[in-house]
Amino acid sequence: MNAMNPTKDASNGSAIVVGASLAGLMTGIALAREGVQVTLLEKVGSGHRSGAGLQVDAAGLNATGTERLLRNLASGGKRSIQFWSSIESRLREEAEADSRIVIRYDTRVESAGQDDTSAFVRTDTGETIRGDLLVGADGHQSLVRRHVASDNPEAAFAGYMVWIASTKEEELPLHKRPGYHHPEVTMLDSLNGFLFGSIIESGDGSGNRRIGCTWYDNSRNELLRSLGCVEGKVVNHSLHGPDIPQATIEELTAQVTARWDEPWKSAMLHALQHRNLTGTPIKEYVPTQLVRGRIALIGDAAHVPAPITASGFNASLQDAAALGECVSKGIEGKGAVNALKNYESMRLKVVRKMVQSGQSYNRSFGLGR
């Protein structure tokens, strides 16, 4: 689906993007459409990753061509909940088809910096990579954020967690599977939290579906701290299936059995039986700035809202589209600094308001903080 901007064939400077997940890929595509030579640096290998389902908002009437392209790539051309992995695959295919984009996997960035003429990163192998600007799209534990906002470097634990599981529909008994007229999204109350259940199309045209369970739980903070997932206000890592204590598996199983409706009950029980779920501590981050000189933040590196706002991915997409718009006049020389100032003026107030809109919920639901 590669759609190069025909008016931007000439080189328009260079950019380094740290992180080649969804936000980084969208950023690379947006910058390349404006003629920027982009190097995407990803610390893990090229294998495809998994994640929860995402709802992609429709493009507004004033959306740019880049925003429309990104939304079409993310949605697969239709309005429905999409697998994280399906979105990632389409974005990666687009990026890999663009000659202006180079993706380097297994490249771990250890520091970021800038001088009067360029921004740069240094990798764990001692390599220095330079560009006219640098974008941190490296998630809620962003290394680049430490350089941009040294006085506000960490996303904070919001006081609760989410269990995420995705079960193939074919793994459920026939009489437990949802019909094709079943609502795509269902919300259920649950002891100590609530559940979003989702029915997600595979995205490959096979007709296969997955049953997604996103279960918010405010009763496990002691568990998270005892296992080192959370220290103080800092989130260190998620809790993966094999590492969940058996006693916790049994508690969750009893709770699901007693309170949940089908098909979510069978889907989650299957995930618990096979330990095919992840417990993720929820973070929040209200940015005080998005830019420092030639370095900018985007996506979860820039802002981490409460999941209840359902706005994180769509805000990341809008970040990428806005950054593309701001670099369109060039980023060589002082152009990069001016472009990033414009980006911050477009996005900072918007994303601050977005995160703050979910803070009252975080305060009330995160009872165990």
mmCIF file of C-alpha atoms in Angstrom:
data_model
loop_
_atom_site.group_PDB
_atom_site.id
_atom_site.type_symbol
_atom_site.label_atom_id
_atom_site.label_comp_id
_atom_site.label_asym_id
_atom_site.label_seq_id
_atom_site.Cartn_x
_atom_site.Cartn_y
_atom_site.Cartn_z
ATOM 1 C CA MET A 1 0.000 0.000 0.000
ATOM 2 C CA ASN A 2 3.049 2.222 -0.202
ATOM 3 C CA ALA A 3 1.941 5.719 -1.154
ATOM 4 C CA MET A 4 4.916 7.999 -1.526
ATOM 5 C CA ASN A 5 4.190 11.717 -1.621
ATOM 6 C CA PRO A 6 4.978 12.598 -5.247
ATOM 7 C CA THR A 7 5.838 16.200 -4.402
ATOM 8 C CA LYS A 8 8.598 15.220 -1.984
ATOM 9 C CA ASP A 9 11.046 13.239 -4.097
ATOM 10 C CA ALA A 10 14.114 15.294 -3.159
ATOM 11 C CA SER A 11 15.930 14.724 0.135
ATOM 12 C CA ASN A 12 14.569 16.837 2.958
ATOM 13 C CA GLY A 13 17.113 16.075 5.660
ATOM 14 C CA SER A 14 17.484 13.042 7.917
ATOM 15 C CA ALA A 15 15.861 11.741 11.083
ATOM 16 C CA ILE A 16 16.569 9.015 13.626
ATOM 17 C CA VAL A 17 13.553 7.344 15.236
ATOM 18 C CA VAL A 18 14.235 5.293 18.366
ATOM 19 C CA GLY A 19 11.642 2.517 18.534
ATOM 20 C CA ALA A 20 10.013 0.652 15.638
ATOM 21 C CA SER A 21 6.756 -0.338 17.261
ATOM 22 C CA LEU A 22 3.455 1.234 16.143
ATOM 23 C CA ALA A 23 4.302 4.853 17.004
ATOM 24 C CA GLY A 24 7.802 4.588 15.542
ATOM 25 C CA LEU A 25 6.593 3.019 12.305
ATOM 26 C CA MET A 26 3.901 5.679 11.886
ATOM 27 C CA THR A 27 6.475 8.387 12.546
ATOM 28 C CA GLY A 28 8.857 6.933 9.984
ATOM 29 C CA ILE A 29 6.113 6.764 7.356
ATOM 30 C CA ALA A 30 4.972 10.331 8.062
ATOM 31 C CA LEU A 31 8.494 11.762 7.867
ATOM 32 C CA ALA A 32 9.399 9.805 4.730
ATOM 33 C CA ARG A 33 6.324 11.183 2.957
ATOM 34 C CA GLU A 34 7.887 14.618 3.399
ATOM 35 C CA GLY A 35 11.176 13.564 1.820
ATOM 36 C CA VAL A 36 13.058 12.875 5.059
ATOM 37 C CA GLN A 37 15.568 10.028 5.115
ATOM 38 C CA VAL A 38 14.588 7.988 8.185
ATOM 39 C CA THR A 39 16.562 5.462 10.228
ATOM 40 C CA LEU A 40 14.383 3.435 12.619
ATOM 41 C CA LEU A 41 16.266 1.780 15.480
ATOM 42 C CA GLU A 42 14.629 -1.143 17.291
ATOM 43 C CA LYS A 43 16.235 -2.909 20.247
ATOM 44 C CA VAL A 44 14.576 -6.289 19.621
ATOM 45 C CA GLY A 45 14.688 -8.566 16.582
ATOM 46 C CA SER A 46 12.528 -8.498 13.490
ATOM 47 C CA GLY A 47 10.064 -11.133 14.685
ATOM 48 C CA HIS A 48 6.469 -9.945 14.818
ATOM 49 C CA ARG A 49 5.076 -9.197 18.257
ATOM 50 C CA SER A 50 1.610 -9.463 19.733
ATOM 51 C CA GLY A 51 -0.677 -7.167 21.694
ATOM 52 C CA ALA A 52 -4.258 -6.338 22.524
ATOM 53 C CA GLY A 53 -6.936 -5.294 20.078
ATOM 54 C CA LEU A 54 -7.102 -1.608 19.160
ATOM 55 C CA GLN A 55 -9.963 0.553 17.931
ATOM 56 C CA VAL A 56 -8.889 3.039 15.268
ATOM 57 C CA ASP A 57 -10.850 6.281 15.095
ATOM 58 C CA ALA A 58 -12.114 7.537 11.750
ATOM 59 C CA ALA A 59 -10.263 10.412 10.091
ATOM 60 C CA GLY A 60 -11.748 13.864 10.667
ATOM 61 C CA LEU A 61 -12.860 16.191 7.901
ATOM 62 C CA ASN A 62 -9.645 18.207 8.174
ATOM 63 C CA ALA A 63 -7.316 15.206 8.231
ATOM 64 C CA THR A 64 -4.161 15.452 6.131
ATOM 65 C CA GLY A 65 -3.273 12.912 3.491
ATOM 66 C CA THR A 66 -0.712 11.404 5.865
ATOM 67 C CA GLU A 67 -3.261 10.989 8.659
ATOM 68 C CA ARG A 68 -5.699 9.323 6.267
ATOM 69 C CA LEU A 69 -2.989 6.955 5.047
ATOM 70 C CA LEU A 70 -2.000 5.995 8.593
ATOM 71 C CA ARG A 71 -5.605 5.413 9.625
ATOM 72 C CA ASN A 72 -6.224 3.269 6.562
ATOM 73 C CA LEU A 73 -3.112 1.208 7.307
ATOM 74 C CA ALA A 74 -4.096 0.836 10.949
ATOM 75 C CA SER A 75 -7.712 -0.085 10.296
ATOM 76 C CA GLY A 76 -7.180 -2.337 7.276
ATOM 77 C CA GLY A 77 -9.743 -0.197 5.459
ATOM 78 C CA LYS A 78 -12.664 -0.958 7.769
ATOM 79 C CA ARG A 79 -13.940 0.228 11.118
ATOM 80 C CA SER A 80 -13.484 -2.569 13.619
ATOM 81 C CA ILE A 81 -11.227 -3.606 16.435
ATOM 82 C CA GLN A 82 -7.920 -4.688 14.966
ATOM 83 C CA PHE A 83 -5.223 -6.986 16.289
ATOM 84 C CA TRP A 84 -2.166 -5.071 17.424
ATOM 85 C CA SER A 85 -0.119 -7.532 15.354
ATOM 86 C CA SER A 86 -2.197 -6.890 12.211
ATOM 87 C CA ILE A 87 -1.697 -3.134 12.525
ATOM 88 C CA GLU A 88 2.023 -3.631 13.095
ATOM 89 C CA SER A 89 2.310 -5.883 10.029
ATOM 90 C CA ARG A 90 0.624 -3.377 7.712
ATOM 91 C CA LEU A 91 2.671 -0.469 9.025
ATOM 92 C CA ARG A 92 5.898 -2.454 8.731
ATOM 93 C CA GLU A 93 5.094 -3.501 5.169
ATOM 94 C CA GLU A 94 4.524 0.153 4.256
ATOM 95 C CA ALA A 95 7.769 1.261 5.906
ATOM 96 C CA GLU A 96 9.870 -1.506 4.385
ATOM 97 C CA ALA A 97 8.576 -0.644 0.902
ATOM 98 C CA ASP A 98 9.725 2.981 1.206
ATOM 99 C CA SER A 99 13.268 3.558 0.003
ATOM 100 C CA ARG A 100 13.600 6.514 2.384
ATOM 101 C CA ILE A 101 13.205 4.297 5.456
ATOM 102 C CA VAL A 102 15.816 1.944 6.903
ATOM 103 C CA ILE A 103 14.801 -0.252 9.838
ATOM 104 C CA ARG A 104 17.633 -1.596 11.976
ATOM 105 C CA TYR A 105 16.640 -4.346 14.386
ATOM 106 C CA ASP A 106 18.704 -5.611 17.328
ATOM 107 C CA THR A 107 20.076 -2.098 17.785
ATOM 108 C CA ARG A 108 19.993 -0.988 21.406
ATOM 109 C CA VAL A 109 20.335 2.735 22.062
ATOM 110 C CA GLU A 110 22.166 3.627 25.272
ATOM 111 C CA SER A 111 22.192 7.435 25.123
ATOM 112 C CA ALA A 112 20.885 10.383 23.131
ATOM 113 C CA GLY A 113 22.233 13.870 22.614
ATOM 114 C CA GLN A 114 22.559 16.828 20.288
ATOM 115 C CA ASP A 115 24.857 19.637 19.264
ATOM 116 C CA ASP A 116 24.486 22.747 17.126
ATOM 117 C CA THR A 117 24.256 20.834 13.863
ATOM 118 C CA SER A 118 22.685 17.440 14.592
ATOM 119 C CA ALA A 119 21.030 15.053 17.019
ATOM 120 C CA PHE A 120 22.586 11.667 17.716
ATOM 121 C CA VAL A 121 22.372 8.389 19.579
ATOM 122 C CA ARG A 122 25.024 6.010 20.784
ATOM 123 C CA THR A 123 24.376 2.281 20.703
ATOM 124 C CA ASP A 124 25.572 -0.498 22.975
ATOM 125 C CA THR A 125 28.227 -1.365 20.386
ATOM 126 C CA GLY A 126 29.726 2.133 20.568
ATOM 127 C CA GLU A 127 28.293 3.302 17.239
ATOM 128 C CA THR A 128 27.187 6.933 16.893
ATOM 129 C CA ILE A 129 24.288 7.612 14.518
ATOM 130 C CA ARG A 130 23.430 11.189 13.557
ATOM 131 C CA GLY A 131 20.500 12.976 11.947
ATOM 132 C CA ASP A 132 19.016 16.447 11.615
ATOM 133 C CA LEU A 133 16.492 15.468 14.269
ATOM 134 C CA LEU A 134 15.806 12.617 16.679
ATOM 135 C CA VAL A 135 12.404 11.213 17.669
ATOM 136 C CA GLY A 136 11.856 9.118 20.776
ATOM 137 C CA ALA A 137 9.118 6.578 20.039
ATOM 138 C CA ASP A 138 10.496 4.159 22.608
ATOM 139 C CA GLY A 139 7.495 3.659 24.865
ATOM 140 C CA HIS A 140 6.518 4.421 28.436
ATOM 141 C CA GLN A 141 10.031 3.659 29.748
ATOM 142 C CA SER A 142 11.561 5.966 27.142
ATOM 143 C CA LEU A 143 15.295 6.511 27.270
ATOM 144 C CA VAL A 144 14.966 9.531 24.971
ATOM 145 C CA ARG A 145 12.507 11.146 27.414
ATOM 146 C CA ARG A 146 15.312 11.376 29.974
ATOM 147 C CA HIS A 147 17.076 13.772 27.630
ATOM 148 C CA VAL A 148 14.014 15.810 26.673
ATOM 149 C CA ALA A 149 12.413 16.049 30.129
ATOM 150 C CA SER A 150 15.134 15.325 32.664
ATOM 151 C CA ASP A 151 13.019 16.812 35.475
ATOM 152 C CA ASN A 152 10.028 14.575 34.610
ATOM 153 C CA PRO A 153 11.567 11.372 33.202
ATOM 154 C CA GLU A 154 9.358 8.549 34.500
ATOM 155 C CA ALA A 155 5.816 7.373 33.856
ATOM 156 C CA ALA A 156 4.142 6.648 37.216
ATOM 157 C CA PHE A 157 2.269 3.551 38.371
ATOM 158 C CA ALA A 158 -1.463 4.363 38.312
ATOM 159 C CA GLY A 159 -2.380 1.949 41.109
ATOM 160 C CA TYR A 160 -3.909 -0.941 39.175
ATOM 161 C CA MET A 161 -3.163 -3.453 36.450
ATOM 162 C CA VAL A 162 -4.719 -5.111 33.434
ATOM 163 C CA TRP A 163 -4.783 -8.805 32.580
ATOM 164 C CA ILE A 164 -4.680 -9.264 28.810
ATOM 165 C CA ALA A 165 -5.568 -12.528 27.103
ATOM 166 C CA SER A 166 -6.472 -13.472 23.538
ATOM 167 C CA THR A 167 -7.890 -16.902 22.735
ATOM 168 C CA LYS A 168 -8.536 -18.379 19.307
ATOM 169 C CA GLU A 169 -12.254 -18.884 18.781
ATOM 170 C CA GLU A 170 -11.591 -22.367 17.396
ATOM 171 C CA GLU A 171 -10.117 -23.394 20.765
ATOM 172 C CA LEU A 172 -13.507 -22.955 22.448
ATOM 173 C CA PRO A 173 -16.292 -25.566 22.386
ATOM 174 C CA LEU A 174 -18.748 -24.901 19.561
ATOM 175 C CA HIS A 175 -21.588 -24.032 21.925
ATOM 176 C CA LYS A 176 -19.384 -21.474 23.733
ATOM 177 C CA ARG A 177 -18.412 -19.508 20.631
ATOM 178 C CA PRO A 178 -20.084 -16.158 19.958
ATOM 179 C CA GLY A 179 -22.437 -15.820 17.008
ATOM 180 C CA TYR A 180 -21.560 -13.488 14.165
ATOM 181 C CA HIS A 181 -24.154 -10.997 15.378
ATOM 182 C CA HIS A 182 -22.609 -10.818 18.830
ATOM 183 C CA PRO A 183 -21.451 -7.261 19.780
ATOM 184 C CA GLU A 184 -17.785 -6.708 18.996
ATOM 185 C CA VAL A 185 -17.173 -5.124 22.397
ATOM 186 C CA THR A 186 -18.807 -5.938 25.735
ATOM 187 C CA MET A 187 -18.122 -4.423 29.157
ATOM 188 C CA LEU A 188 -18.726 -6.498 32.291
ATOM 189 C CA ASP A 189 -18.352 -5.680 35.964
ATOM 190 C CA SER A 190 -16.006 -7.938 37.875
ATOM 191 C CA LEU A 191 -14.979 -8.153 41.504
ATOM 192 C CA ASN A 192 -12.121 -5.654 42.054
ATOM 193 C CA GLY A 193 -12.387 -4.338 38.478
ATOM 194 C CA PHE A 194 -14.095 -4.688 35.147
ATOM 195 C CA LEU A 195 -13.712 -6.503 31.847
ATOM 196 C CA PHE A 196 -13.671 -5.357 28.246
ATOM 197 C CA GLY A 197 -14.412 -8.342 26.039
ATOM 198 C CA SER A 198 -13.732 -8.039 22.323
ATOM 199 C CA ILE A 199 -14.227 -10.205 19.249
ATOM 200 C CA ILE A 200 -11.417 -9.543 16.817
ATOM 201 C CA GLU A 201 -11.183 -10.532 13.168
ATOM 202 C CA SER A 202 -7.868 -12.073 12.175
ATOM 203 C CA GLY A 203 -7.320 -9.495 9.440
ATOM 204 C CA ASP A 204 -5.950 -12.094 7.007
ATOM 205 C CA GLY A 205 -9.245 -12.821 5.231
ATOM 206 C CA SER A 206 -9.518 -16.294 6.748
ATOM 207 C CA GLY A 207 -12.598 -15.500 8.805
ATOM 208 C CA ASN A 208 -10.865 -16.758 11.941
ATOM 209 C CA ARG A 209 -11.487 -14.746 15.057
ATOM 210 C CA ARG A 210 -9.996 -14.308 18.501
ATOM 211 C CA ILE A 211 -11.786 -13.612 21.758
ATOM 212 C CA GLY A 212 -9.970 -10.863 23.619
ATOM 213 C CA CYS A 213 -10.248 -10.254 27.369
ATOM 214 C CA THR A 214 -8.918 -7.022 28.869
ATOM 215 C CA TRP A 215 -9.500 -7.251 32.608
ATOM 216 C CA TYR A 216 -8.737 -4.255 34.836
ATOM 217 C CA ASP A 217 -7.854 -5.318 38.382
ATOM 218 C CA ASN A 218 -7.032 -3.039 41.337
ATOM 219 C CA SER A 219 -6.497 -5.832 43.873
ATOM 220 C CA ARG A 220 -3.021 -7.054 42.900
ATOM 221 C CA ASN A 221 -0.702 -4.197 43.826
ATOM 222 C CA GLU A 222 0.923 -6.189 46.622
ATOM 223 C CA LEU A 223 1.595 -9.005 44.150
ATOM 224 C CA LEU A 224 3.127 -6.603 41.622
ATOM 225 C CA ARG A 225 5.423 -5.112 44.227
ATOM 226 C CA SER A 226 6.461 -8.481 45.675
ATOM 227 C CA LEU A 227 7.486 -9.714 42.213
ATOM 228 C CA GLY A 228 9.399 -6.534 41.334
ATOM 229 C CA CYS A 229 6.977 -5.451 38.616
ATOM 230 C CA VAL A 230 6.535 -2.153 40.473
ATOM 231 C CA GLU A 231 8.982 -0.353 42.758
ATOM 232 C CA GLY A 232 7.698 2.788 44.401
ATOM 233 C CA LYS A 233 5.966 4.699 41.609
ATOM 234 C CA VAL A 234 8.063 3.146 38.825
ATOM 235 C CA VAL A 235 6.864 0.259 36.657
ATOM 236 C CA ASN A 236 9.724 -2.116 35.866
ATOM 237 C CA HIS A 237 8.032 -4.851 33.832
ATOM 238 C CA SER A 238 4.865 -6.805 33.155
ATOM 239 C CA LEU A 239 3.926 -10.158 34.680
ATOM 240 C CA HIS A 240 3.966 -12.901 32.057
ATOM 241 C CA GLY A 241 1.968 -16.114 32.207
ATOM 242 C CA PRO A 242 4.716 -18.541 33.291
ATOM 243 C CA ASP A 243 5.687 -16.200 36.159
ATOM 244 C CA ILE A 244 2.200 -15.839 37.663
ATOM 245 C CA PRO A 245 2.014 -17.686 41.008
ATOM 246 C CA GLN A 246 -0.234 -20.743 40.944
ATOM 247 C CA ALA A 247 -2.274 -19.357 43.844
ATOM 248 C CA THR A 248 -3.049 -16.273 41.755
ATOM 249 C CA ILE A 249 -4.058 -18.426 38.765
ATOM 250 C CA GLU A 250 -6.479 -20.292 41.030
ATOM 251 C CA GLU A 251 -7.921 -17.090 42.472
ATOM 252 C CA LEU A 252 -8.471 -15.627 39.003
ATOM 253 C CA THR A 253 -10.034 -18.873 37.785
ATOM 254 C CA ALA A 254 -12.547 -18.888 40.647
ATOM 255 C CA GLN A 255 -13.420 -15.241 40.067
ATOM 256 C CA VAL A 256 -13.981 -15.725 36.321
ATOM 257 C CA THR A 257 -16.050 -18.874 36.862
ATOM 258 C CA ALA A 258 -18.332 -17.145 39.358
ATOM 259 C CA ARG A 259 -18.880 -13.814 37.662
ATOM 260 C CA TRP A 260 -18.278 -13.778 33.918
ATOM 261 C CA ASP A 261 -20.610 -14.505 31.014
ATOM 262 C CA GLU A 262 -19.826 -16.419 27.837
ATOM 263 C CA PRO A 263 -17.840 -16.317 25.607
ATOM 264 C CA TRP A 264 -15.480 -14.326 27.832
ATOM 265 C CA LYS A 265 -15.628 -16.922 30.620
ATOM 266 C CA SER A 266 -14.468 -19.809 28.426
ATOM 267 C CA ALA A 267 -11.891 -17.670 26.641
ATOM 268 C CA MET A 268 -10.320 -16.452 29.873
ATOM 269 C CA LEU A 269 -10.441 -19.875 31.542
ATOM 270 C CA HIS A 270 -8.602 -21.312 28.518
ATOM 271 C CA ALA A 271 -5.993 -18.563 28.780
ATOM 272 C CA LEU A 272 -5.552 -19.165 32.519
ATOM 273 C CA GLN A 273 -5.244 -22.925 32.052
ATOM 274 C CA HIS A 274 -2.495 -22.454 29.473
ATOM 275 C CA ARG A 275 -0.996 -19.366 31.172
ATOM 276 C CA ASN A 276 -1.494 -17.498 27.944
ATOM 277 C CA LEU A 277 -2.016 -14.077 29.511
ATOM 278 C CA THR A 278 -0.028 -11.076 30.665
ATOM 279 C CA GLY A 279 -0.542 -8.816 33.666
ATOM 280 C CA THR A 280 0.525 -5.256 32.894
ATOM 281 C CA PRO A 281 0.789 -2.520 35.534
ATOM 282 C CA ILE A 282 -0.947 0.613 34.268
ATOM 283 C CA LYS A 283 1.122 3.763 33.929
ATOM 284 C CA GLU A 284 0.323 7.430 33.450
ATOM 285 C CA TYR A 285 2.498 10.252 32.186
ATOM 286 C CA VAL A 286 1.514 13.900 31.823
ATOM 287 C CA PRO A 287 4.133 15.642 29.689
ATOM 288 C CA THR A 288 5.570 19.018 30.592
ATOM 289 C CA GLN A 289 7.323 19.256 27.228
ATOM 290 C CA LEU A 290 7.576 17.225 24.027
ATOM 291 C CA VAL A 291 10.685 18.806 22.541
ATOM 292 C CA ARG A 292 14.191 19.837 23.442
ATOM 293 C CA GLY A 293 16.069 21.414 20.571
ATOM 294 C CA ARG A 294 16.394 18.784 17.832
ATOM 295 C CA ILE A 295 14.843 15.967 19.877
ATOM 296 C CA ALA A 296 11.116 15.184 20.148
ATOM 297 C CA LEU A 297 8.876 12.612 21.836
ATOM 298 C CA ILE A 298 5.940 10.795 20.289
ATOM 299 C CA GLY A 299 3.397 8.181 21.373
ATOM 300 C CA ASP A 300 3.813 6.520 24.787
ATOM 301 C CA ALA A 301 7.199 8.177 25.172
ATOM 302 C CA ALA A 302 5.370 11.509 25.077
ATOM 303 C CA HIS A 303 2.121 10.764 26.915
ATOM 304 C CA VAL A 304 0.573 7.793 28.722
ATOM 305 C CA PRO A 305 -3.176 8.177 29.331
ATOM 306 C CA ALA A 306 -5.485 5.962 31.378
ATOM 307 C CA PRO A 307 -6.723 3.057 29.221
ATOM 308 C CA ILE A 308 -10.297 4.088 30.037
ATOM 309 C CA THR A 309 -9.828 7.043 27.684
ATOM 310 C CA ALA A 310 -9.185 4.609 24.772
ATOM 311 C CA SER A 311 -7.077 7.374 23.239
ATOM 312 C CA GLY A 312 -3.433 6.293 23.380
ATOM 313 C CA PHE A 313 -3.053 4.768 19.918
ATOM 314 C CA ASN A 314 -5.085 7.436 18.143
ATOM 315 C CA ALA A 315 -3.097 10.178 19.875
ATOM 316 C CA SER A 316 0.119 8.519 18.703
ATOM 317 C CA LEU A 317 -1.206 8.484 15.147
ATOM 318 C CA GLN A 318 -2.057 12.177 15.384
ATOM 319 C CA ASP A 319 1.426 12.888 16.792
ATOM 320 C CA ALA A 320 3.002 11.235 13.757
ATOM 321 C CA ALA A 321 0.767 13.060 11.284
ATOM 322 C CA ALA A 322 1.414 16.413 12.995
ATOM 323 C CA LEU A 323 5.173 15.862 12.995
ATOM 324 C CA GLY A 324 5.053 15.057 9.294
ATOM 325 C CA GLU A 325 3.175 18.283 8.650
ATOM 326 C CA CYS A 326 5.706 20.302 10.668
ATOM 327 C CA VAL A 327 8.780 18.989 8.830
ATOM 328 C CA SER A 328 7.326 19.671 5.391
ATOM 329 C CA LYS A 329 9.246 22.962 5.054
ATOM 330 C CA GLY A 330 12.595 21.285 5.691
ATOM 331 C CA ILE A 331 14.689 20.260 8.690
ATOM 332 C CA GLU A 332 18.224 20.968 7.575
ATOM 333 C CA GLY A 333 20.147 23.516 9.618
ATOM 334 C CA LYS A 334 17.886 25.408 12.038
ATOM 335 C CA GLY A 335 14.851 24.037 10.219
ATOM 336 C CA ALA A 336 14.748 21.020 12.531
ATOM 337 C CA VAL A 337 14.523 23.130 15.686
ATOM 338 C CA ASN A 338 11.777 25.299 14.211
ATOM 339 C CA ALA A 339 9.828 22.286 12.971
ATOM 340 C CA LEU A 340 9.875 20.656 16.401
ATOM 341 C CA LYS A 341 8.789 23.876 18.098
ATOM 342 C CA ASN A 342 5.784 23.905 15.803
ATOM 343 C CA TYR A 343 5.093 20.252 16.593
ATOM 344 C CA GLU A 344 5.117 20.949 20.319
ATOM 345 C CA SER A 345 2.809 23.945 19.923
ATOM 346 C CA MET A 346 0.339 21.738 18.031
ATOM 347 C CA ARG A 347 0.364 18.746 20.359
ATOM 348 C CA LEU A 348 1.425 19.575 23.941
ATOM 349 C CA LYS A 349 -1.814 21.121 25.224
ATOM 350 C CA VAL A 350 -3.877 18.480 23.415
ATOM 351 C CA VAL A 351 -2.070 15.486 24.888
ATOM 352 C CA ARG A 352 -1.813 17.005 28.372
ATOM 353 C CA LYS A 353 -5.582 17.427 28.389
ATOM 354 C CA MET A 354 -6.009 13.866 27.120
ATOM 355 C CA VAL A 355 -3.958 12.362 29.974
ATOM 356 C CA GLN A 356 -5.531 14.630 32.592
ATOM 357 C CA SER A 357 -9.006 13.563 31.454
ATOM 358 C CA GLY A 358 -8.327 10.074 32.784
ATOM 359 C CA GLN A 359 -6.538 11.017 35.991
ATOM 360 C CA SER A 360 -9.671 11.267 38.141
ATOM 361 C CA TYR A 361 -10.514 7.699 37.127
ATOM 362 C CA ASN A 362 -6.994 6.536 37.929
ATOM 363 C CA ARG A 363 -7.226 8.161 41.361
ATOM 364 C CA SER A 364 -10.565 6.540 42.191
ATOM 365 C CA PHE A 365 -9.879 3.081 40.725
ATOM 366 C CA GLY A 366 -6.263 2.743 41.824
ATOM 367 C CA LEU A 367 -7.365 2.121 45.385
ATOM 368 C CA GLY A 368 -4.364 0.039 46.358
ATOM 369 C CA ARG A 369 -1.646 2.557 45.546
#
